[in-house]
mmCIF file of C-alpha atoms and ligand atoms in Angstrom:
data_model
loop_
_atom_site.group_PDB
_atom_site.id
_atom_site.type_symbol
_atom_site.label_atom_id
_atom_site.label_comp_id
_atom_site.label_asym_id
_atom_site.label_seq_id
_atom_site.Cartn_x
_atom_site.Cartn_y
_atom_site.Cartn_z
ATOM 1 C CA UNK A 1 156.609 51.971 106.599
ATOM 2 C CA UNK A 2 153.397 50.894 104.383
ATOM 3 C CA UNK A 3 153.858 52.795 101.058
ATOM 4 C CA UNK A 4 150.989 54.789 99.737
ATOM 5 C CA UNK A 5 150.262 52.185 97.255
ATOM 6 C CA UNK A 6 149.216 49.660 99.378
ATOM 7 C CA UNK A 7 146.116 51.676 99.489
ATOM 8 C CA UNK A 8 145.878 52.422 96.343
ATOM 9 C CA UNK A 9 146.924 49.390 94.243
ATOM 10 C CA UNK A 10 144.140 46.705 94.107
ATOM 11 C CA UNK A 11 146.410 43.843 92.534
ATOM 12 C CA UNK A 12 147.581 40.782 94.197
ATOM 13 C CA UNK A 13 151.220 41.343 94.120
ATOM 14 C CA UNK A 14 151.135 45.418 94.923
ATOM 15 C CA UNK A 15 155.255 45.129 94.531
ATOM 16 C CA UNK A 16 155.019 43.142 90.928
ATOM 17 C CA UNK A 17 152.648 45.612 90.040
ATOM 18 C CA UNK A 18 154.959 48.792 90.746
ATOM 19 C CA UNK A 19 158.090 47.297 89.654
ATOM 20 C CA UNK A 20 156.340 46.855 86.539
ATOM 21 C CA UNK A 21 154.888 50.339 86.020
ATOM 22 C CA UNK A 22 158.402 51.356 86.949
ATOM 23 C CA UNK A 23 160.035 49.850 83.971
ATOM 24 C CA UNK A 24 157.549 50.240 81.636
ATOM 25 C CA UNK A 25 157.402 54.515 83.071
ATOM 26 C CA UNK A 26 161.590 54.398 82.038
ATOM 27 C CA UNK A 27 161.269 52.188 78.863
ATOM 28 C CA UNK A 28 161.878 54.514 75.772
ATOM 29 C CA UNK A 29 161.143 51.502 73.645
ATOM 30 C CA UNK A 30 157.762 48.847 74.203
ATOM 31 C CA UNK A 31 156.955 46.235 72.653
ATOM 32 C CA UNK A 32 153.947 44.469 73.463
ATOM 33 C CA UNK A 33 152.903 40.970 72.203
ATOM 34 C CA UNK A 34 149.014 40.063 72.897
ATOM 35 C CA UNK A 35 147.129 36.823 72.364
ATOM 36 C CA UNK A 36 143.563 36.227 73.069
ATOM 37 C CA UNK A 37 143.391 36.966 76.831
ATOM 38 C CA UNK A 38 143.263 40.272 75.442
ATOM 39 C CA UNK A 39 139.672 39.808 73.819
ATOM 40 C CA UNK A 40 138.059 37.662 76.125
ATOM 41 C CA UNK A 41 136.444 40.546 77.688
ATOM 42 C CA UNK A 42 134.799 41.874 74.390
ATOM 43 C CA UNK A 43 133.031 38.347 73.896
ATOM 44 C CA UNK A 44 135.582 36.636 72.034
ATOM 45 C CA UNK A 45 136.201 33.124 73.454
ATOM 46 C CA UNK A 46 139.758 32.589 73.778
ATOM 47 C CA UNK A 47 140.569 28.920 71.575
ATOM 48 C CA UNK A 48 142.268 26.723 74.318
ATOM 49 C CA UNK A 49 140.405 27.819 77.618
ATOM 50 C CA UNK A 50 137.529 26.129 79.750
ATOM 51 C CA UNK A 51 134.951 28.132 77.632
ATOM 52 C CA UNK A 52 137.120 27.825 74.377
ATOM 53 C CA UNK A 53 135.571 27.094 70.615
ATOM 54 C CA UNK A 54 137.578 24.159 70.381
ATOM 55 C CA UNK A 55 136.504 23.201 74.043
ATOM 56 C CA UNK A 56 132.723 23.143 72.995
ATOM 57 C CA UNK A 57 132.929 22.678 69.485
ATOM 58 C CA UNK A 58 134.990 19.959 68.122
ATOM 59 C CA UNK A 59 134.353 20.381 64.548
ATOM 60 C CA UNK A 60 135.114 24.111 65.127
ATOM 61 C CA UNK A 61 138.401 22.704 65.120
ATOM 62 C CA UNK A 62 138.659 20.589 61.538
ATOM 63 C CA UNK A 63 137.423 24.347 60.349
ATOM 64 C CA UNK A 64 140.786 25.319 61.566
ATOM 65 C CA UNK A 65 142.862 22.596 59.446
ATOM 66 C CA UNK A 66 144.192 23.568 56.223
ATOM 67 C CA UNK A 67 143.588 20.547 54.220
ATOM 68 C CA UNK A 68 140.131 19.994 55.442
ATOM 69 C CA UNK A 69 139.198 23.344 54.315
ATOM 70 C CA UNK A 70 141.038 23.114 51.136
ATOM 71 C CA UNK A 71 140.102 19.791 50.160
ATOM 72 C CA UNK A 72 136.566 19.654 51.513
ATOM 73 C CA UNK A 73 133.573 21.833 50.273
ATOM 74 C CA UNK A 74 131.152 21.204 53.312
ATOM 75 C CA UNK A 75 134.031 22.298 55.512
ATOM 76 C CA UNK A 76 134.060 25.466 53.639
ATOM 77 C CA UNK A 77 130.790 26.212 53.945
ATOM 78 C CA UNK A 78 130.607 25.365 57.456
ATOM 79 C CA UNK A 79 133.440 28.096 58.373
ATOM 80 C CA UNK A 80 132.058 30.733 55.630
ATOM 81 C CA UNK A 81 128.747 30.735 57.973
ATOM 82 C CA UNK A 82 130.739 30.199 61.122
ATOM 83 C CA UNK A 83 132.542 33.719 59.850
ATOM 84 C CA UNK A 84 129.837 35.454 59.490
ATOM 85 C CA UNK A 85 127.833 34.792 62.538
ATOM 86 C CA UNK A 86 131.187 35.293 64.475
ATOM 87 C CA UNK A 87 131.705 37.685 67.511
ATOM 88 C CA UNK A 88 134.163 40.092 66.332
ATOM 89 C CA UNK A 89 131.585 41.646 63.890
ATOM 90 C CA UNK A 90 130.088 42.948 67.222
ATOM 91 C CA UNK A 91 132.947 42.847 69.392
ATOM 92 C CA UNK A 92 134.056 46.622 70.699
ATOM 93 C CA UNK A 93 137.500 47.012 72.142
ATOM 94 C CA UNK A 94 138.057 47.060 75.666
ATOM 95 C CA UNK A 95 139.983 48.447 78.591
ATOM 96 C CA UNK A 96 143.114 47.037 77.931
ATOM 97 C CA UNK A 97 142.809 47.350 73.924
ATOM 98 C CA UNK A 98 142.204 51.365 74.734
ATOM 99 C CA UNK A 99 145.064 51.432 77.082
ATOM 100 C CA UNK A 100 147.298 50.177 74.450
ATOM 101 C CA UNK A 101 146.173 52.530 72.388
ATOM 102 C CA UNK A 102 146.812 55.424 74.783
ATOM 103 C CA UNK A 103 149.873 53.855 75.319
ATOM 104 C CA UNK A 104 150.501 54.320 71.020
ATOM 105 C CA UNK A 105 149.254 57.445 71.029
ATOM 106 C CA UNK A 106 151.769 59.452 73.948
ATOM 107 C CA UNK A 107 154.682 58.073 70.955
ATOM 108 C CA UNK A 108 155.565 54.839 74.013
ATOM 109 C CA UNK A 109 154.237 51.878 72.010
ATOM 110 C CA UNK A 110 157.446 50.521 69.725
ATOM 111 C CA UNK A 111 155.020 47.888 68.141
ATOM 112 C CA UNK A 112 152.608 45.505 69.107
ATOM 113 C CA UNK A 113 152.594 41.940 68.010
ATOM 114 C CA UNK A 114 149.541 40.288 68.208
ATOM 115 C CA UNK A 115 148.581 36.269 67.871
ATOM 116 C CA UNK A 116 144.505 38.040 67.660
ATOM 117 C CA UNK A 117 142.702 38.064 64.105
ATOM 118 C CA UNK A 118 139.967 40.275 65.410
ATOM 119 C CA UNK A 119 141.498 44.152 64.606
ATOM 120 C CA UNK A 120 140.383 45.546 68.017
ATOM 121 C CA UNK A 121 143.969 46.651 68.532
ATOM 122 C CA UNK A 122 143.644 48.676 65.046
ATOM 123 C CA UNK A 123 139.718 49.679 65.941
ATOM 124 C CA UNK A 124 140.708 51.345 69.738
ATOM 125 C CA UNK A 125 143.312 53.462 67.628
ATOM 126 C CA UNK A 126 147.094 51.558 67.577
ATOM 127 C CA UNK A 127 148.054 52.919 64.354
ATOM 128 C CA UNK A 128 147.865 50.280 61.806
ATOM 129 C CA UNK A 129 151.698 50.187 61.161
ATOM 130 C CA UNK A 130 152.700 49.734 64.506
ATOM 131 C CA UNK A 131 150.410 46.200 64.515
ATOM 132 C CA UNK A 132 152.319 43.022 63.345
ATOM 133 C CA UNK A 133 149.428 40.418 63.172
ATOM 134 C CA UNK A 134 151.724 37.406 62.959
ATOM 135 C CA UNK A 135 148.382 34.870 62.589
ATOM 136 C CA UNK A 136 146.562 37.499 60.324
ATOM 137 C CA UNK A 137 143.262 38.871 60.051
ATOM 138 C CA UNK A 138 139.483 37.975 59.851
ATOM 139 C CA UNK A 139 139.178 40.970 58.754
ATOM 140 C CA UNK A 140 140.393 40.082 55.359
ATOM 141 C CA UNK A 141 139.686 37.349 52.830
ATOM 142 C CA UNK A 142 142.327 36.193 50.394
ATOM 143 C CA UNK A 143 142.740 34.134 47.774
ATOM 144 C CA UNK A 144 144.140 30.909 47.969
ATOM 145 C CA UNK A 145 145.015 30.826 44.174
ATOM 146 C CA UNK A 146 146.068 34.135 43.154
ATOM 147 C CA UNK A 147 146.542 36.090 46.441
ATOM 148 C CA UNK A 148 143.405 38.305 46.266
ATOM 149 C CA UNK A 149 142.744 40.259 49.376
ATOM 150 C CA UNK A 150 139.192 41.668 50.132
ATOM 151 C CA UNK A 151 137.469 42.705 52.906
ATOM 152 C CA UNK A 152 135.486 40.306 54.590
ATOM 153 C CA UNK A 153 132.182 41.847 54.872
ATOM 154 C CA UNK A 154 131.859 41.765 51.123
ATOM 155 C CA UNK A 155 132.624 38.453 51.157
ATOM 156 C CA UNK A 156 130.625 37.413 53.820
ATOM 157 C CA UNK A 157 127.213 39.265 51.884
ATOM 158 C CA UNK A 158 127.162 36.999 49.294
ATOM 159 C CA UNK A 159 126.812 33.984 51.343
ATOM 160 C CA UNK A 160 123.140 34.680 50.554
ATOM 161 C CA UNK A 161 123.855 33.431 47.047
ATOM 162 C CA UNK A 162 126.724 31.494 47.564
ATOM 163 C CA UNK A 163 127.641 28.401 49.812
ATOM 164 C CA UNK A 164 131.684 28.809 48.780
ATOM 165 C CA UNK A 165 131.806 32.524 47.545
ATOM 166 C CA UNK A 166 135.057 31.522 45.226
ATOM 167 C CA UNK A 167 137.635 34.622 43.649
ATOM 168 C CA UNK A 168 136.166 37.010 41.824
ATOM 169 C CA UNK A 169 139.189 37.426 39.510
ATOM 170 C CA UNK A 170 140.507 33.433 38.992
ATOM 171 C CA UNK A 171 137.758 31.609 40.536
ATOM 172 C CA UNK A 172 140.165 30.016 43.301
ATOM 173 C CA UNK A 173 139.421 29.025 46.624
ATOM 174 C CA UNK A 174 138.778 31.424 49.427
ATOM 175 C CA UNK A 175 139.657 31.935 52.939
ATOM 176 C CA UNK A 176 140.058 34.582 55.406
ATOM 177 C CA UNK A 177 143.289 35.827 55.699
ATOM 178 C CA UNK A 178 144.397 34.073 59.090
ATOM 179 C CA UNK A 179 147.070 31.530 59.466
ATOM 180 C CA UNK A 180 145.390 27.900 59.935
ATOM 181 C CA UNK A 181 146.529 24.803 61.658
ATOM 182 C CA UNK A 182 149.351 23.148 58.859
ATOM 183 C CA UNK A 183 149.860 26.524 57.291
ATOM 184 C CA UNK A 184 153.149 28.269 57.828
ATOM 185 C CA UNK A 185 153.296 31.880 59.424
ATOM 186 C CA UNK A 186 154.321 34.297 57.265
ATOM 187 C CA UNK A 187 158.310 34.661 57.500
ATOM 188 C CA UNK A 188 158.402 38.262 56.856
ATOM 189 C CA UNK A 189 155.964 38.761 59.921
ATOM 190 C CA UNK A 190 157.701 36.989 62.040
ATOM 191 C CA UNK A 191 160.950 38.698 61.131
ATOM 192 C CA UNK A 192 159.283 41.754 61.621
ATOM 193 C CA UNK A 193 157.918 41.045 65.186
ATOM 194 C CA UNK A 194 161.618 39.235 66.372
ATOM 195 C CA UNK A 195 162.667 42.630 65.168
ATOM 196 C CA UNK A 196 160.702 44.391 67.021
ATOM 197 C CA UNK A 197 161.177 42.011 70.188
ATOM 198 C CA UNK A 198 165.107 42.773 69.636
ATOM 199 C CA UNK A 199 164.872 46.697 69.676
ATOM 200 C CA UNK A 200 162.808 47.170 72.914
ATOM 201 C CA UNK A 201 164.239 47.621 75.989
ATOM 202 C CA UNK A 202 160.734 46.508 77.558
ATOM 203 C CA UNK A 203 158.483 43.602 76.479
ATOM 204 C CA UNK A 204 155.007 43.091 77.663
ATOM 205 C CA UNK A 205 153.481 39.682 76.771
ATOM 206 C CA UNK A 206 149.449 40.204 77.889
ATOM 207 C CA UNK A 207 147.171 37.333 77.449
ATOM 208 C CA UNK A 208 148.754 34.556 76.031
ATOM 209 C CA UNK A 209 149.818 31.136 77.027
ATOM 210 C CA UNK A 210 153.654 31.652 75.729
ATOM 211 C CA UNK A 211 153.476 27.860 74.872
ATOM 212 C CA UNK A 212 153.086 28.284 70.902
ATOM 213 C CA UNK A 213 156.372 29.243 69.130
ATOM 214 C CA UNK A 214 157.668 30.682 66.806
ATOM 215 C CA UNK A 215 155.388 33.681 68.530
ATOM 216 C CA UNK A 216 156.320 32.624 72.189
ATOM 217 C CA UNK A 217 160.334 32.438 71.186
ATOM 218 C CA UNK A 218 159.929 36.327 71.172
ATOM 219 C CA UNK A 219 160.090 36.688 74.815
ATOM 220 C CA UNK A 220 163.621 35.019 74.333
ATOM 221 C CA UNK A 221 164.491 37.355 71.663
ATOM 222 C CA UNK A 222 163.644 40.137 73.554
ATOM 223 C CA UNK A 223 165.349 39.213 76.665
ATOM 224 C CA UNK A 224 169.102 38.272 74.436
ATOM 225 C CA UNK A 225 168.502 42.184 73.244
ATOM 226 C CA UNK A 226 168.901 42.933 77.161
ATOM 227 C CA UNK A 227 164.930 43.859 77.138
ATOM 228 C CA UNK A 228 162.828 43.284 80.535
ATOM 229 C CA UNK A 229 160.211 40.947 79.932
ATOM 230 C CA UNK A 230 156.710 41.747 82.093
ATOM 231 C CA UNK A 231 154.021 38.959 82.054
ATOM 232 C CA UNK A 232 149.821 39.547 82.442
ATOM 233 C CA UNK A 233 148.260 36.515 82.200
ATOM 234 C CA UNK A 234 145.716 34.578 84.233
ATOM 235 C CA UNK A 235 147.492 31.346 84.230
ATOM 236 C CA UNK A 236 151.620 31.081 84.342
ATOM 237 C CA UNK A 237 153.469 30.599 81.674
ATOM 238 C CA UNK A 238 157.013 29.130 80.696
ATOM 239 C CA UNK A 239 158.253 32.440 80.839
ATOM 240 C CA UNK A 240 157.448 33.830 84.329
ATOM 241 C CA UNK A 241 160.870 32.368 85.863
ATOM 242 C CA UNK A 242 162.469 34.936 83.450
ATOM 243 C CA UNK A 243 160.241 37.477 83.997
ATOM 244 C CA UNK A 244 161.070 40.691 85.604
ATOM 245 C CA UNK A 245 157.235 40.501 87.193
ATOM 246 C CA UNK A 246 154.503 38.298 86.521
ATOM 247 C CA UNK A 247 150.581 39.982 87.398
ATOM 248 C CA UNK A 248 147.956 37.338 87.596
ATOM 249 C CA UNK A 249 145.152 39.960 87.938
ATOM 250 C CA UNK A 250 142.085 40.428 85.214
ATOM 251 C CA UNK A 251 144.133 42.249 82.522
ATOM 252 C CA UNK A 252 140.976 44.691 81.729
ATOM 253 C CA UNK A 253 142.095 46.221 85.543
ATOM 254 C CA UNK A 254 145.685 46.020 85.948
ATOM 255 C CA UNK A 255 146.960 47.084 82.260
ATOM 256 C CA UNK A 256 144.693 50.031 82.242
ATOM 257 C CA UNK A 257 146.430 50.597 85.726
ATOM 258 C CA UNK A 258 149.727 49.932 84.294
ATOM 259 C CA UNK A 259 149.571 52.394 81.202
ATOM 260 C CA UNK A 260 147.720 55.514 83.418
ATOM 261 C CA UNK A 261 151.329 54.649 86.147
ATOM 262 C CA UNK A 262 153.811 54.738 83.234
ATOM 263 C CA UNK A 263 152.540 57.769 81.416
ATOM 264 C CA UNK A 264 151.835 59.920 84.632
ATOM 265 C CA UNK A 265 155.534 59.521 85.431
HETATM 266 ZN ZN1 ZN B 301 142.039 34.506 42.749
#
């Protein structure tokens, strides 16, 4: 006997799909880890993909390198204006960032790690204490000297006036908060997000490769705590033997889908 949501479900694997909105519909605990699959569809170009910044733009990527940036003035100035004419200063969120939010906001949402830097989670309305933004924020600019934080945008104005806008309090080096290539993550993020990974009984990784650790490890954590591990990414991953379903489909579509199916039930 076809089931009724044959009809209705529009994803490639109709059974993945339900099994998954059935154990995130039971789950009294969620925790969701995105990476930039999430953003694409606001106009943020995911790093590592066909149309990726470091794909098209090579010296995008010594802007990423924390020794070039500390050590080299030209490379500061090069980001500084690469910040400001970024995307994410008019990047909205999108279907999936909203459906996390719903998600958040009917009390389902345990915490959401994210490997983004662009807020979008915070902006569509996950309350900012349930983010854990283990690779940090654009948001924010900090200094590399005495640990000033300030928001970007005020930053970002002087630029006018200033190639290297330096700390307003010690005169130190500058740089948006955001974990660069040869700088360590934070430990007490990442303790907070393998936390979080151990105390769900569900774990959604959306959008990301799962090939960069520590972040990717968290699927492990999660699934030594017992929790069900559900994969939405376009390409596989290292994880989907492990996982308890794996959806291929455009993740602006199916976790929409997947959020309105687990808070109907
Ligand atoms: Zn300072």
């Amino acid at each position: 006997m076809a089931s009724m949501t044959d009809d209705t479900t529009p994803f490639a694997d109709p059974d993945g799909f339900e099994h998954a909105a059935d154990l995130l519909a039971s789950a009294r605990r969620v925790t969701v880890l995105t990476g930039a699959g999430v953003s694409t569809d606001s106009g943020i170009p995911d790093f590592r993909g066909p149309q990726g910044l470091w794909t098209t733009d090579p010296d995008a990527e010594a802007m990423s390198d924390i020794d070039s940036y500390m050590g080299d003035v030209d490379v500061r100035r090069r980001t500084w204006l690469a910040r400001r004419s970024h995307q994410v200063w008019k990047a909205e969120p999108n279907a999936a960032h909203r459906a996390l939010a719903d998600l958040a906001a009917a009390g389902r949402l345990h915490a959401l790690v994210t490997q983004n830097i662009d807020g979008l989670h915070q902006r569509a309305g996950v309350p900012e204490d349930e983010v854990i933004e283990v690779h940090g924020t654009m948001l924010r600019v900090m200094c590399m000297t005495c640990g000033l934080r300030t928001p970007s945008p005020e930053v970002l104005d002087r630029l006018d006036e200033e190639s290297d806008p330096r700390c307003p309090v010690c005169g130190g080096i500058q740089k948006t908060d955001t974990i660069s290539f040869g700088q360590r993550l934070d430990p007490e993020v990442i303790e907070r997000a393998a936390q979080a990974a151990r105390e769900c009984d569900v774990f959604v990784a959306i959008g990301t490769s799962l090939t960069v650790h520590p972040v990717a490890g968290l699927c492990d954590v999660a699934m030594m705590g017992r929790a069900a591990l559900l994969v939405v990414n376009a390409e596989p991953t290292p994880y989907d033997d492990y996982a308890s379903a794996v959806l291929h489909d455009p993740i602006g579509d199916v976790v929409p889908a997947l959020v309105r199916r687990a808070l109907a039930d």
